[in-house]
Amino acid sequence: MAAQPETIDQVRAVTEQKYKYGFTTDIESDVAPKGLNEDIVRFISAKKNEPEWLLEWRLRAFRVWQTMEEPQWAAVSFPPIDYQDAHYYAAPKQKVGPKSLDEVDPELLATYAKLGIPLREQEILAGVEGSEGKSPSIAVDAVFDSVSVATTFKAKLEEMGIIFCAISEAVQKHPDLVKKYLGSVVPYTDNFYATLNCAVFTDGSFVYIPKGVRCPMELSTYFRINQANTGQFERTLIIADAGSYVSYLEGCTAPQRDENQLHAAVVELVAMDDATIKYSTVQNWYPGNAEGVGGIYNFVTKRGACRGKNSKISWTQVETGSAITWKYPSCILQGDNSVGEFYSVAITNNRQQADTGTKMIHIGKNTRSTIVSKGISAGKAQQTYRGLVKILPKAEGARNHTQCDSLLIGDACGAHTVPYIESRNRSARIEHEATTAKISDDQLFYCRQRGISEEDAVSLIVNGFCKEVLKELPMEFAVEAQKLVGISLEGSVG
Amino acid sequence: MTTTGYSTRGADPTTAPAFLAPLDGQSTAVLPVVAELRAQGRARFAAVGLPTIKNEAWRYTNLRDLAKLAVTTASGDAPIDRLPTVRADGQNGPRLVFVDGRFRADLSTADGLPDGVLLTDFASACQNHSGLIAEHLGRLASAEDRPLVALNSADLTDGVVLRVATGVSVDAPIELVFVSVGRDGATTASHPRALIVLEAGARAVLVEHHVSQGDNATLSNHVAEITVGEGATLHHCKAQRENAASFHLSHIAASVAAGGCYDNFILTIGARLSRNEVVSALNGGDARTHVSGGYMVRGNQHADISTIIDHAQPNGTSREVYKGVIDDSARAAFQGKIIVRPHAQKTDGHQLNRALLLSDSAEIDAKPELEIHADDVKCSHGCTAGELDDAALFYLRARGIDKETARGLLIGAFLSDVLDEIAEAPIREAFQGFVAGWLEEQR
Amino acid sequence: MIEIKNLHAKVDGKDILKGVDLTIRPGEVHAIMGPNGAGKSTLSYVLAGREGYEVTDGSVTYYGKDLLALEPEERAAEGVFLAFQYPVEIPGVANTTFLKTAINAMRKHRGEKELDAMQFLKILREKTKALGMSDDMLKRAVNVGFSGGEKKRNETLQMAILEPKFAILDETDSGLDIDALKIVAEGVNALRSPERSMLVITHYQRLLDYIVPDFVHVLAAGRIVKSGGKELALELEKNGYRDFGVDEAA
């Protein structure tokens, strides 16, 4: 997703509005000094006025992190990251935000203009201004750099017992829920980036859907990295109690900067008996320029636990941005008959690198998982699907179907498929299929003969290739995703 | 990021001395190239030792039990009762026999081969065909990133040398028989090397038998380097039926020139632990390779198939089909990688692995991999795991066939179509016999 | 008016067209017949602008413009429509989406307002109904899983919607049984109009029983060797292409 100037103004407006509610006003410093040490961890915790247990948890994570090494197994390469050369906390001052249009690159603006539709977040954020009376379809939590700046439709949701707020607010208002579930899916020892997140996470969204409640609107978080030299470490926790349903959308943007910025988020989902969580992401972080300068390092840990019987977690992602993506939204299928789904479109162009996929861990009986991955690689980009399907001995009757398709555009890119399939139950049935192909000259010529330009033809054909995944997205996201598919591949043919 | 080999991350140098010690008494190498390769192999293996499961290439095969053994050597002069063959009764044909890795001239013959075919043991070739050895030895199998190739190179004493001259076609299958006898109360190790060169337009059929005589534990660690020249064709079939105490490790590195074809089939039935690595590199345009096999394990057996098809030039075709049956507490691993390098346009690569789990404690681990760096290619892989089809089983039983027979029929049917991948009828029939024998024991 | 003059073209370094001359006026239907390998399909691809078809000499003037200087999509927008002999499958792209993208791309090129979803659907429904096609076919991906007849009918539908000035029908009869052929021909005939020119390329005369041409030309070895009225087709049916130095049995 991308922001137009109006959006930025609106975010600023919302920011200012939010500040009226006394948000971080008692804090003098808005940016923590560069560097990472226990004092910074304490600083962040103090800024957030956190209880002792949370500070202790952060410190434990930090100590573990110091003993860890960055994972080496992914098929991505980048110069070493100096973790001391970044700010780990940045809160927008009232007037902070891109100061003017000058800060936004014209190329980026042109890109937004090409999107040609009112951007989603624009509508949403526009709706924020005193529009509680209108019939709501989406509630949004906007995270700007490190801080949640606005959560809309909160009152309406509260009537139903739904909690949707910044996680920092949840720590204050619902400490028992946070304490019970935080780190219960992704433990603080999990991996290098997730552990770092545990130590320094600044904000993110918290969702709790009570028993039997079907959340009446899409819940959405909008992430934006704005401040230079800032890492963004948000943390999202979604709990769907027995018999509940929620659909959650996540969108991401960042302005163009020449230096790389780290985004190491953690998302934890918990689905109890008969509960369903649908989590959709459209990730369009700044990918760097055509020569590979700048861009976001998107090193994200997303995991859902299907704890209850008949529970379901469905991940849908459209990954078009970031210089490097390292991301494996996973499902732990613990409850009997639980269902895990992973639908992914990843597009890499120019010098982007993506190593993405999923893990489906089948523990309970009759657990089922579906993986549909569509990878498109163009320019000099490298992309890897990496997935694990693991059937444990008690997962009687487990089923998995995996379809991984890659499309290559141009002869300088790479598309790789690395699935791991491990079965320890004979009654489990696993099917994995992968294909690699290119857009045929016949298809291109056919489209052009019908008056469609080569670039539009590529976009059309690629959208067709991704259809199985895009149809899983909520409607308004789907439209935007389709446009993004075209834009991401611009300049890749001809 | 293209890698044909494996990193040696996850290696245990402390295991090295036990495996290198038995090689101390080896005779001095006749040829400088052999001496050099031995020294390199020894140094490399001493530095890394056996791979551990932290090595990505070995994540599914743990050599822990092998590492614990104190290995020694066997004399290789044990009397042999019976030699396996794919020939119908009464026929004789070219064959080299090795007992515990040592060449047995008394059991071998190169009779019946046409002119232009050299079939001999490694030591004789070093004496009489030093040019051939110098040109080809150590060129395809790299000791650098494969610890067991390093260990094999550290030995380099015995093995097979086969050369088929330009345009020569050998119709009769050439059989290589490896019999493991071992020593009572000890584990003996052997490291045979095979050097196979088909010159332009040559054609040959090679059959390997790996069997045990008796119940002694043995380690056989094979390395084969195979050069298929322009327009040449090699059919290479291997049946591994060693006893349930043995360790069978094998690395085959084939390089196929323009218009050539390398065809490999491996049947894995025996050994406590086996691993067959097949690397087939299409280094010329319009080359083909076809690698396939069947694996059937039970008890506590462990079978590992690890293949790499490396498309380095345009218009290559590869086809890969493996099928496996896993019973009891046995475990099988399949790792198959297809690489398409930049400029290897119009590549057509297909891979299929299907595994049948017959028991509650059986396990299959599969990692079918595609690494594609060219755009105008068609590549696919498929992988399935599951149990016998209940409906089919019921259907047979409803027709009065008892459960065990019905199961046998279905397992046999599952395996039979992979045997059809063997192009040569006599070999296919012999291998069908091996599979039938295994099914018989199953009941 | 389309004027093809002394057109020479190469494919894979081989000379296929060796001086084609042909003039087509608005409203006229010309048929090009000829034996296999005469260059019929090459002519259609050259006119539509397919890559790999290299024009080495001659010109094509299309309503005053140099057609050969235009990109394929520009030619389409100018009203050149090629009904493919083998329509291409495009998985995942619904027929409706494809048609809407195409029609709007052309409208944009011509400086016309793009159609919104409602306007487009209205047109689509009318045309579909007129051609006796099912809505189901529109929802399916472009040509994916279509029978031979469905593919050709789909080409006709596209022609009806895109309303070309110059339609080239490349072996529209190939792979069709007589019933399917009739349906497609009816669709094509319904699109005949005083403003629209057509070039019907076929090997067999039978298509011309249903799409009756104004002129028939024989293309052999890269040149038009004979031209005449519709009766020429019947003559060819009787005598084959032997008179033109081609033995069909060969």
JSON list of C-alpha atoms in Angstrom, two decimals, chain A residues 443-444 446-447 460-461 464, chain C residues 88-94 98 141-144:
[
{"chain": "A", "resi": 443, "resn": "GLN", "atom": "CA", "xyz": [0.12, -15.11, -24.65]},
{"chain": "A", "resi": 444, "resn": "LEU", "atom": "CA", "xyz": [1.76, -11.70, -24.95]},
{"chain": "A", "resi": 446, "resn": "TYR", "atom": "CA", "xyz": [-2.55, -12.51, -28.22]},
{"chain": "A", "resi": 447, "resn": "CYS", "atom": "CA", "xyz": [-3.12, -9.74, -25.67]},
{"chain": "A", "resi": 460, "resn": "LEU", "atom": "CA", "xyz": [-3.02, -9.15, -16.73]},
{"chain": "A", "resi": 461, "resn": "ILE", "atom": "CA", "xyz": [-1.31, -12.50, -17.20]},
{"chain": "A", "resi": 464, "resn": "GLY", "atom": "CA", "xyz": [-4.32, -14.45, -13.75]},
{"chain": "C", "resi": 88, "resn": "VAL", "atom": "CA", "xyz": [-4.09, -18.84, -26.76]},
{"chain": "C", "resi": 89, "resn": "GLU", "atom": "CA", "xyz": [-5.02, -19.95, -23.24]},
{"chain": "C", "resi": 90, "resn": "ILE", "atom": "CA", "xyz": [-4.42, -17.47, -20.43]},
{"chain": "C", "resi": 91, "resn": "PRO", "atom": "CA", "xyz": [-5.00, -19.19, -17.08]},
{"chain": "C", "resi": 92, "resn": "GLY", "atom": "CA", "xyz": [-6.66, -17.24, -14.30]},
{"chain": "C", "resi": 93, "resn": "VAL", "atom": "CA", "xyz": [-7.70, -14.30, -16.48]},
{"chain": "C", "resi": 94, "resn": "ALA", "atom": "CA", "xyz": [-11.48, -14.27, -16.85]},
{"chain": "C", "resi": 98, "resn": "PHE", "atom": "CA", "xyz": [-9.72, -9.69, -20.67]},
{"chain": "C", "resi": 141, "resn": "ALA", "atom": "CA", "xyz": [-10.43, -18.05, -18.00]},
{"chain": "C", "resi": 142, "resn": "VAL", "atom": "CA", "xyz": [-9.55, -16.98, -21.55]},
{"chain": "C", "resi": 143, "resn": "ASN", "atom": "CA", "xyz": [-9.76, -20.07, -23.76]},
{"chain": "C", "resi": 144, "resn": "VAL", "atom": "CA", "xyz": [-8.75, -22.37, -20.88]}
]
